[in-house]
Short mmCIF file of C-alpha atoms and ligand atoms in Angstrom, two decimals:
data_model
loop_
_atom_site.label_atom_id
_atom_site.label_comp_id
_atom_site.label_asym_id
_atom_site.label_seq_id
_atom_site.Cartn_x
_atom_site.Cartn_y
_atom_site.Cartn_z
CA MET A 872 -0.01 0.02 0.00
CA SER A 873 1.31 3.45 -0.86
CA ILE A 874 0.10 6.77 0.38
CA SER A 875 0.61 9.52 -2.16
CA SER A 876 1.93 12.79 -0.85
CA ALA A 877 1.35 14.67 -4.11
CA PRO A 878 -0.64 17.85 -3.74
CA THR A 879 -4.27 17.34 -4.65
CA THR A 880 -4.53 20.43 -6.85
CA SER A 881 -6.92 18.75 -9.30
CA ALA A 882 -9.54 17.60 -6.75
CA PRO A 883 -13.10 18.54 -7.76
CA SER A 884 -13.96 21.93 -6.30
CA ASP A 885 -16.84 22.77 -4.01
CA ALA A 886 -18.16 25.32 -6.56
CA SER A 887 -19.13 22.43 -8.83
CA ALA A 888 -20.50 20.22 -6.08
CA ALA A 889 -23.87 20.30 -7.81
CA ALA A 890 -22.48 18.73 -11.01
CA ALA A 891 -24.00 15.34 -11.85
CA ILE A 892 -20.64 14.07 -13.05
CA GLU A 893 -17.20 15.54 -12.70
CA ALA A 894 -14.03 13.96 -14.12
CA VAL A 895 -10.62 15.57 -13.76
CA ASP A 896 -7.59 14.10 -15.60
CA LEU A 897 -9.41 10.78 -15.82
CA THR A 898 -7.06 8.12 -17.09
CA LYS A 899 -7.39 4.37 -17.80
CA LYS A 900 -4.47 2.19 -18.83
CA TYR A 901 -4.53 -1.42 -19.86
CA GLY A 902 -0.89 -2.41 -19.38
CA ASP A 903 1.13 -0.02 -21.55
CA PHE A 904 -1.90 1.04 -23.57
CA THR A 905 -3.73 4.20 -22.54
CA ALA A 906 -7.40 3.89 -23.41
CA VAL A 907 -8.51 7.09 -21.68
CA ASP A 908 -5.82 9.72 -21.62
CA GLY A 909 -6.41 12.40 -18.97
CA ILE A 910 -9.82 13.72 -19.85
CA THR A 911 -11.52 16.49 -17.88
CA PHE A 912 -15.21 17.23 -18.21
CA SER A 913 -18.26 17.89 -16.14
CA VAL A 914 -21.96 17.24 -16.69
CA ALA A 915 -24.54 19.50 -15.07
CA GLN A 916 -27.64 18.08 -13.45
CA GLY A 917 -30.40 17.66 -16.00
CA GLU A 918 -28.02 18.08 -18.93
CA ALA A 919 -27.95 15.86 -22.00
CA PHE A 920 -24.24 15.29 -22.55
CA GLY A 921 -22.50 13.29 -25.25
CA LEU A 922 -19.21 11.56 -25.97
CA LEU A 923 -18.79 11.45 -29.73
CA GLY A 924 -15.92 9.52 -31.18
CA PRO A 925 -14.90 6.69 -33.49
CA ASN A 926 -14.29 3.01 -32.59
CA GLY A 927 -11.70 2.64 -29.87
CA ALA A 928 -11.84 6.26 -28.77
CA GLY A 929 -12.35 5.25 -25.13
CA LYS A 930 -16.05 5.99 -24.83
CA SER A 931 -17.13 2.69 -23.24
CA THR A 932 -14.13 2.70 -20.95
CA THR A 933 -15.11 6.14 -19.70
CA MET A 934 -18.71 5.03 -19.20
CA ARG A 935 -17.59 1.97 -17.21
CA MET A 936 -15.55 4.19 -14.91
CA ILE A 937 -18.56 6.43 -14.36
CA ALA A 938 -20.76 3.37 -13.71
CA ALA A 939 -18.38 2.07 -11.02
CA VAL A 940 -17.65 -1.15 -12.89
CA ALA A 941 -14.09 -0.27 -13.96
CA ALA A 942 -11.39 1.27 -11.82
CA ARG A 943 -9.57 4.34 -13.05
CA THR A 944 -5.77 4.34 -13.28
CA SER A 945 -5.50 7.93 -12.13
CA GLY A 946 -7.49 11.16 -11.95
CA GLN A 947 -10.50 12.26 -9.98
CA MET A 948 -14.15 11.48 -10.43
CA ARG A 949 -17.41 12.37 -8.74
CA VAL A 950 -20.77 10.94 -9.72
CA ALA A 951 -23.74 12.54 -7.94
CA GLY A 952 -21.13 13.89 -5.55
CA LEU A 953 -19.76 10.44 -4.73
CA ASP A 954 -16.57 8.60 -5.66
CA PRO A 955 -17.60 5.56 -7.77
CA GLU A 956 -14.56 3.64 -6.65
CA ALA A 957 -15.08 4.14 -2.90
CA GLN A 958 -18.87 4.23 -2.98
CA GLY A 959 -19.77 1.88 -5.81
CA PRO A 960 -23.13 0.56 -4.54
CA GLN A 961 -24.36 4.02 -3.63
CA VAL A 962 -23.35 5.35 -7.03
CA ARG A 963 -24.97 2.41 -8.87
CA ALA A 964 -28.21 2.96 -6.94
CA ARG A 965 -28.48 6.43 -8.45
CA LEU A 966 -27.57 5.46 -12.02
CA GLY A 967 -29.37 3.77 -14.86
CA VAL A 968 -26.97 1.92 -17.14
CA ILE A 969 -27.55 0.94 -20.74
CA PRO A 970 -24.40 -0.96 -21.81
CA GLN A 971 -23.20 -1.13 -25.40
CA GLN A 972 -24.32 -4.75 -25.67
CA ASP A 973 -27.81 -5.65 -24.42
CA ASN A 974 -27.52 -8.03 -21.48
CA LEU A 975 -31.16 -8.91 -21.00
CA ASP A 976 -32.15 -12.27 -19.54
CA GLU A 977 -33.28 -14.22 -22.61
CA GLU A 978 -34.97 -16.86 -20.47
CA LEU A 979 -37.40 -14.41 -18.90
CA THR A 980 -40.32 -12.53 -20.34
CA VAL A 981 -40.14 -8.84 -21.06
CA ARG A 982 -42.00 -7.91 -17.89
CA GLU A 983 -40.03 -10.31 -15.72
CA ASN A 984 -36.80 -8.74 -16.92
CA ILE A 985 -37.80 -5.46 -15.40
CA ILE A 986 -39.03 -7.00 -12.14
CA MET A 987 -35.94 -9.20 -11.66
CA TYR A 988 -33.61 -6.27 -12.30
CA GLY A 989 -35.49 -4.24 -9.67
CA ARG A 990 -35.02 -7.09 -7.19
CA TYR A 991 -31.24 -6.64 -7.48
CA PHE A 992 -31.72 -3.17 -6.11
CA GLY A 993 -33.77 -4.62 -3.26
CA LEU A 994 -36.91 -2.87 -4.42
CA PRO A 995 -40.19 -4.28 -3.00
CA ARG A 996 -42.31 -6.52 -5.24
CA LYS A 997 -45.42 -4.36 -4.89
CA TYR A 998 -43.57 -1.30 -6.12
CA LEU A 999 -42.02 -3.32 -8.96
CA THR A 1000 -45.24 -4.75 -10.36
CA ALA A 1001 -46.71 -1.26 -10.73
CA LYS A 1002 -43.42 0.17 -11.93
CA ALA A 1003 -42.99 -2.53 -14.58
CA ASP A 1004 -46.37 -1.63 -16.12
CA GLU A 1005 -45.48 2.02 -16.15
CA LEU A 1006 -42.09 1.36 -17.77
CA LEU A 1007 -43.55 -1.03 -20.36
CA GLU A 1008 -45.96 1.72 -21.33
CA PHE A 1009 -43.17 4.22 -21.58
CA ALA A 1010 -41.10 1.87 -23.72
CA GLN A 1011 -44.13 1.07 -25.92
CA LEU A 1012 -43.84 -2.62 -25.00
CA THR A 1013 -47.07 -3.15 -23.13
CA ASN A 1014 -48.38 -5.58 -25.77
CA LYS A 1015 -45.06 -7.50 -25.49
CA ALA A 1016 -45.14 -7.86 -21.68
CA ARG A 1017 -45.48 -11.63 -21.81
CA ALA A 1018 -43.21 -12.17 -24.81
CA ARG A 1019 -39.81 -13.74 -24.38
CA VAL A 1020 -36.81 -11.52 -25.00
CA GLU A 1021 -35.58 -13.70 -27.85
CA ASP A 1022 -38.74 -12.88 -29.79
CA LEU A 1023 -38.14 -9.13 -29.72
CA SER A 1024 -36.64 -7.06 -32.55
CA GLY A 1025 -33.37 -5.21 -31.96
CA GLY A 1026 -35.16 -1.92 -31.36
CA MET A 1027 -37.55 -3.50 -28.86
CA LYS A 1028 -34.64 -5.06 -26.95
CA ARG A 1029 -32.96 -1.73 -26.75
CA ARG A 1030 -36.15 -0.09 -25.43
CA LEU A 1031 -36.48 -2.88 -22.85
CA THR A 1032 -32.91 -2.34 -21.73
CA ILE A 1033 -33.72 1.34 -21.25
CA ALA A 1034 -36.96 0.56 -19.40
CA ARG A 1035 -35.11 -1.81 -17.13
CA ALA A 1036 -32.45 0.78 -16.40
CA LEU A 1037 -35.16 3.19 -15.25
CA VAL A 1038 -36.60 0.83 -12.61
CA ASN A 1039 -34.72 2.51 -9.73
CA GLU A 1040 -35.77 6.00 -10.93
CA PRO A 1041 -32.16 7.01 -11.60
CA GLU A 1042 -31.16 10.64 -11.64
CA ILE A 1043 -28.41 9.92 -14.22
CA LEU A 1044 -28.85 7.67 -17.19
CA LEU A 1045 -25.75 6.33 -18.94
CA LEU A 1046 -26.36 5.15 -22.52
CA ASP A 1047 -23.50 3.51 -24.39
CA GLU A 1048 -24.36 3.70 -28.08
CA PRO A 1049 -28.14 3.51 -27.55
CA THR A 1050 -29.06 3.08 -31.23
CA THR A 1051 -26.04 1.60 -33.00
CA GLY A 1052 -27.13 -1.18 -35.33
CA LEU A 1053 -30.80 -0.17 -35.42
CA ASP A 1054 -32.65 0.76 -38.59
CA PRO A 1055 -33.69 4.41 -39.04
CA GLN A 1056 -37.28 3.85 -37.89
CA ALA A 1057 -36.29 2.01 -34.69
CA ARG A 1058 -33.65 4.66 -34.07
CA HIS A 1059 -36.24 7.45 -34.33
CA ILE A 1060 -38.66 5.72 -31.89
CA LEU A 1061 -35.74 5.47 -29.42
CA TRP A 1062 -34.73 9.08 -29.88
CA ASP A 1063 -38.30 10.11 -29.11
CA ARG A 1064 -38.20 8.17 -25.75
CA LEU A 1065 -34.81 9.63 -24.89
CA PHE A 1066 -36.06 13.09 -25.71
CA ARG A 1067 -38.91 12.58 -23.23
CA LEU A 1068 -36.47 11.55 -20.54
CA ARG A 1069 -34.39 14.62 -21.26
CA GLU A 1070 -37.52 16.77 -20.92
CA SER A 1071 -38.35 15.12 -17.61
CA GLY A 1072 -35.04 16.39 -16.17
CA THR A 1073 -33.06 13.09 -16.10
CA THR A 1074 -29.35 13.69 -16.70
CA LEU A 1075 -28.41 11.85 -19.87
CA VAL A 1076 -24.87 10.84 -20.72
CA LEU A 1077 -24.59 9.05 -24.00
CA THR A 1078 -21.87 7.83 -26.30
CA THR A 1079 -22.28 7.60 -30.02
CA HIS A 1080 -20.34 7.60 -33.24
CA HIS A 1081 -23.49 8.60 -35.01
CA MET A 1082 -23.30 12.34 -35.50
CA GLU A 1083 -27.00 12.87 -36.16
CA GLU A 1084 -27.74 11.22 -32.85
CA ALA A 1085 -25.38 13.62 -31.09
CA GLU A 1086 -27.00 16.57 -32.90
CA GLN A 1087 -30.50 15.40 -32.04
CA LEU A 1088 -30.04 14.49 -28.38
CA CYS A 1089 -27.04 16.35 -26.87
CA GLU A 1090 -27.03 19.86 -25.52
CA ARG A 1091 -23.29 19.66 -25.13
CA LEU A 1092 -20.69 17.11 -26.06
CA ILE A 1093 -17.03 16.26 -26.16
CA VAL A 1094 -15.41 14.91 -29.30
CA VAL A 1095 -12.99 12.15 -28.26
CA ASP A 1096 -10.30 10.40 -30.23
CA HIS A 1097 -7.50 8.14 -28.95
CA GLY A 1098 -8.64 8.70 -25.38
CA GLN A 1099 -8.34 12.49 -25.61
CA ILE A 1100 -10.80 15.34 -25.90
CA MET A 1101 -10.47 17.07 -29.28
CA ALA A 1102 -13.19 19.66 -28.74
CA GLU A 1103 -16.11 20.54 -26.48
CA GLY A 1104 -19.27 22.52 -27.02
CA SER A 1105 -22.87 22.42 -28.21
CA PRO A 1106 -23.47 20.73 -31.56
CA GLN A 1107 -24.18 24.10 -33.23
CA GLY A 1108 -21.30 25.77 -31.41
CA LEU A 1109 -18.84 23.14 -32.58
CA ILE A 1110 -20.04 23.41 -36.16
CA ARG A 1111 -19.70 27.23 -36.04
CA GLU A 1112 -16.28 27.03 -34.55
CA HIS A 1113 -14.79 24.29 -36.71
CA SER A 1114 -16.65 24.35 -40.00
CA THR A 1115 -18.36 26.51 -42.57
CA ARG A 1116 -22.13 26.87 -42.77
CA GLU A 1117 -22.45 24.73 -45.91
CA VAL A 1118 -20.56 21.96 -47.67
CA LEU A 1119 -20.49 21.22 -51.39
CA GLU A 1120 -19.88 17.52 -52.18
CA LEU A 1121 -18.42 16.91 -55.64
CA ARG A 1122 -17.56 13.78 -57.55
CA PHE A 1123 -15.30 13.99 -60.54
CA GLY A 1124 -14.48 10.23 -60.68
CA MET A 1125 -12.29 8.32 -58.34
CA ASP A 1126 -8.85 8.97 -59.95
CA ARG A 1127 -9.54 12.58 -60.81
CA ASN A 1128 -10.70 13.79 -57.34
CA PRO A 1129 -7.30 14.32 -55.68
CA GLN A 1130 -5.80 15.83 -58.82
CA ILE A 1131 -8.60 18.36 -59.28
CA ALA A 1132 -8.66 19.32 -55.61
CA THR A 1133 -5.49 21.39 -55.66
CA GLY A 1134 -6.47 23.52 -58.65
CA LEU A 1135 -9.97 23.92 -57.27
CA GLU A 1136 -8.73 25.07 -53.89
CA GLN A 1137 -6.48 27.70 -55.49
CA MET A 1138 -9.17 28.96 -57.81
CA LEU A 1139 -11.73 29.31 -55.00
CA ARG A 1140 -9.23 31.00 -52.75
CA GLU A 1141 -8.54 33.62 -55.41
CA ALA A 1142 -12.18 34.06 -56.47
CA GLU A 1143 -13.52 37.48 -55.75
CA THR A 1144 -16.93 36.55 -54.40
CA ALA A 1145 -18.06 36.57 -50.80
CA MET A 1146 -18.76 32.84 -50.57
CA GLY A 1147 -16.92 32.33 -47.29
CA PHE A 1148 -14.65 29.67 -48.73
CA SER A 1149 -12.48 27.74 -46.25
CA HIS A 1150 -10.79 24.72 -47.80
CA VAL A 1151 -11.22 21.55 -49.85
CA GLU A 1152 -11.13 18.11 -48.26
CA VAL A 1153 -10.32 14.99 -50.33
CA LEU A 1154 -12.12 11.78 -49.44
CA PRO A 1155 -11.62 8.53 -51.33
CA ASP A 1156 -14.85 8.93 -53.32
CA ARG A 1157 -15.49 12.68 -53.34
CA LEU A 1158 -14.32 16.20 -52.66
CA LEU A 1159 -15.78 18.34 -49.94
CA VAL A 1160 -15.72 22.07 -50.58
CA TYR A 1161 -16.21 24.04 -47.36
CA ALA A 1162 -17.91 27.38 -47.94
CA ASP A 1163 -20.58 29.37 -46.10
CA ASP A 1164 -22.36 29.84 -49.47
CA ALA A 1165 -21.91 26.57 -51.31
CA GLU A 1166 -24.16 27.62 -54.18
CA ALA A 1167 -21.82 30.53 -54.91
CA ALA A 1168 -18.87 28.15 -54.80
CA LEU A 1169 -20.56 25.80 -57.25
CA GLU A 1170 -21.28 28.65 -59.64
CA GLN A 1171 -17.65 29.62 -59.50
CA ILE A 1172 -16.60 26.08 -60.24
CA HIS A 1173 -18.93 25.85 -63.22
CA ALA A 1174 -17.67 29.23 -64.48
CA SER A 1175 -14.09 27.94 -64.32
CA GLY A 1176 -15.04 25.22 -66.77
CA GLN A 1177 -14.94 22.29 -64.30
CA LYS A 1178 -17.80 19.81 -64.72
CA PRO A 1179 -18.31 17.52 -61.71
CA MET A 1180 -20.25 14.30 -62.39
CA THR A 1181 -22.47 15.01 -59.36
CA SER A 1182 -22.77 17.90 -56.92
CA LEU A 1183 -24.70 18.14 -53.67
CA ILE A 1184 -25.05 21.01 -51.22
CA ARG A 1185 -25.74 20.34 -47.54
CA ARG A 1186 -25.31 22.01 -44.18
CA SER A 1187 -22.21 21.29 -42.14
CA SER A 1188 -22.55 18.55 -39.55
CA LEU A 1189 -20.55 17.18 -36.66
CA GLU A 1190 -19.06 14.74 -39.15
CA ASP A 1191 -17.35 17.74 -40.76
CA VAL A 1192 -16.14 18.91 -37.34
CA PHE A 1193 -14.65 15.51 -36.66
CA LEU A 1194 -13.00 15.40 -40.09
CA ARG A 1195 -11.53 18.84 -39.55
CA LEU A 1196 -10.20 17.98 -36.09
CA THR A 1197 -8.78 14.52 -36.83
CA GLY A 1198 -8.45 14.22 -40.62
CA ARG A 1199 -10.60 11.10 -40.43
CA THR A 1200 -14.29 10.32 -40.87
CA LEU A 1201 -16.54 8.92 -38.21
CA ILE A 1202 -17.69 5.49 -39.32
CA ASP A 1203 -21.20 4.41 -38.63
N1 ATP B 1813 -10.26 -4.88 -21.08
C1 ATP B 1813 -9.45 -4.33 -21.99
N2 ATP B 1813 -8.15 -4.71 -22.12
C2 ATP B 1813 -7.37 -4.16 -23.04
N3 ATP B 1813 -7.70 -3.17 -23.87
C3 ATP B 1813 -8.96 -2.73 -23.79
C4 ATP B 1813 -9.90 -3.27 -22.85
N4 ATP B 1813 -11.06 -2.62 -23.00
C5 ATP B 1813 -10.88 -1.72 -24.00
N5 ATP B 1813 -9.63 -1.76 -24.46
C6 ATP B 1813 -9.02 -0.93 -25.51
O1 ATP B 1813 -9.21 0.42 -25.13
C7 ATP B 1813 -9.56 1.19 -26.28
C8 ATP B 1813 -10.84 1.94 -26.02
O2 ATP B 1813 -11.90 1.01 -25.91
P1 ATP B 1813 -13.40 1.40 -25.72
O3 ATP B 1813 -14.23 0.20 -25.74
O4 ATP B 1813 -13.47 2.31 -24.55
O5 ATP B 1813 -13.64 2.30 -27.04
P2 ATP B 1813 -15.04 2.87 -27.61
O6 ATP B 1813 -14.81 4.30 -27.84
O7 ATP B 1813 -16.15 2.48 -26.72
O8 ATP B 1813 -15.13 2.13 -29.01
P3 ATP B 1813 -16.43 1.54 -29.76
O9 ATP B 1813 -17.01 2.71 -30.56
O10 ATP B 1813 -15.86 0.48 -30.66
O11 ATP B 1813 -17.37 0.99 -28.80
C9 ATP B 1813 -9.62 0.27 -27.48
O12 ATP B 1813 -8.41 0.35 -28.19
C10 ATP B 1813 -9.76 -1.09 -26.83
O13 ATP B 1813 -9.23 -2.09 -27.63
MG1 MG B 1814 -17.81 1.41 -26.96
#
């Protein structure tokens, strides 16, 4: 046993005692490999907060440390004012956890899954029978109450996992990739339920590598890559700060894209129109022209004699922010 005599300068301050979650220099190593590399963030009570990042960024590892199921290597952490490492059971009692992989009991019915889970928390049966009905209603699974888990669709299983996590009326809900792998319709049903929870004042912390999900659900987020925070802000704030208002997507044909990019960039830079041009990004299959007024950029390109095979104008997204910050795309 060693007692550290290092000064505790980075201990969470009293001023932020009301934060739902506070992490300071949070680090997790697996042997020599650093999965979470000194991240500092805080989540206010009632906030919808996101961790957006690609595969292997350290999102699940961070969630497991918040949920008191993985120990941190170093750094400080408070969840509902408590230290998850020293006060694991108390922390878990105040959290609802939706892990990346559903871990429902396939042997039990939908309704029994909720009741059994509540028993782990020591909740009384009378409370649980009423609560299960309420949660099934919320998760739009009332007509599946007696079905076995194995007979549910992927979206229904995800909704059941969320319903189950709400059984102890948690003040903080941790959702690790709540909709990854679901089809668009199932995803939208889930977003609607999560939006309701957000409205009800539950603190939501979710991870995703789906930028639209982050834009839809998160008030504020951190962009993580290789265990580090690349940027922090609201979805709109991040887009304003790191991208242009619009993006023009062009295809000239696979081999011609990189070659054309350089000339295009120079031409647009020298063009004397107020299009708010920023830069050109080369992806394997297309070019992305970043400009506040993409229509004006396209006109300029046409006027210069270039004829793209296809062109598409869209608003900037968090995907563009991620590309700008890391040089890579987020893969869904
Ligand atoms: N138990 C472990 N032992 C060793 N390395 C691990 C362990 N758990 C995670 N890692 C590594 O830590 C890194 C971060 O993993 P983590 O699961 O936190 O990423 P993630 O952001 O959740 O990724 P994904 O989007 O794929 O879920 C990865 O490189 C992973 O291989
Ligand atoms: Mg993960």
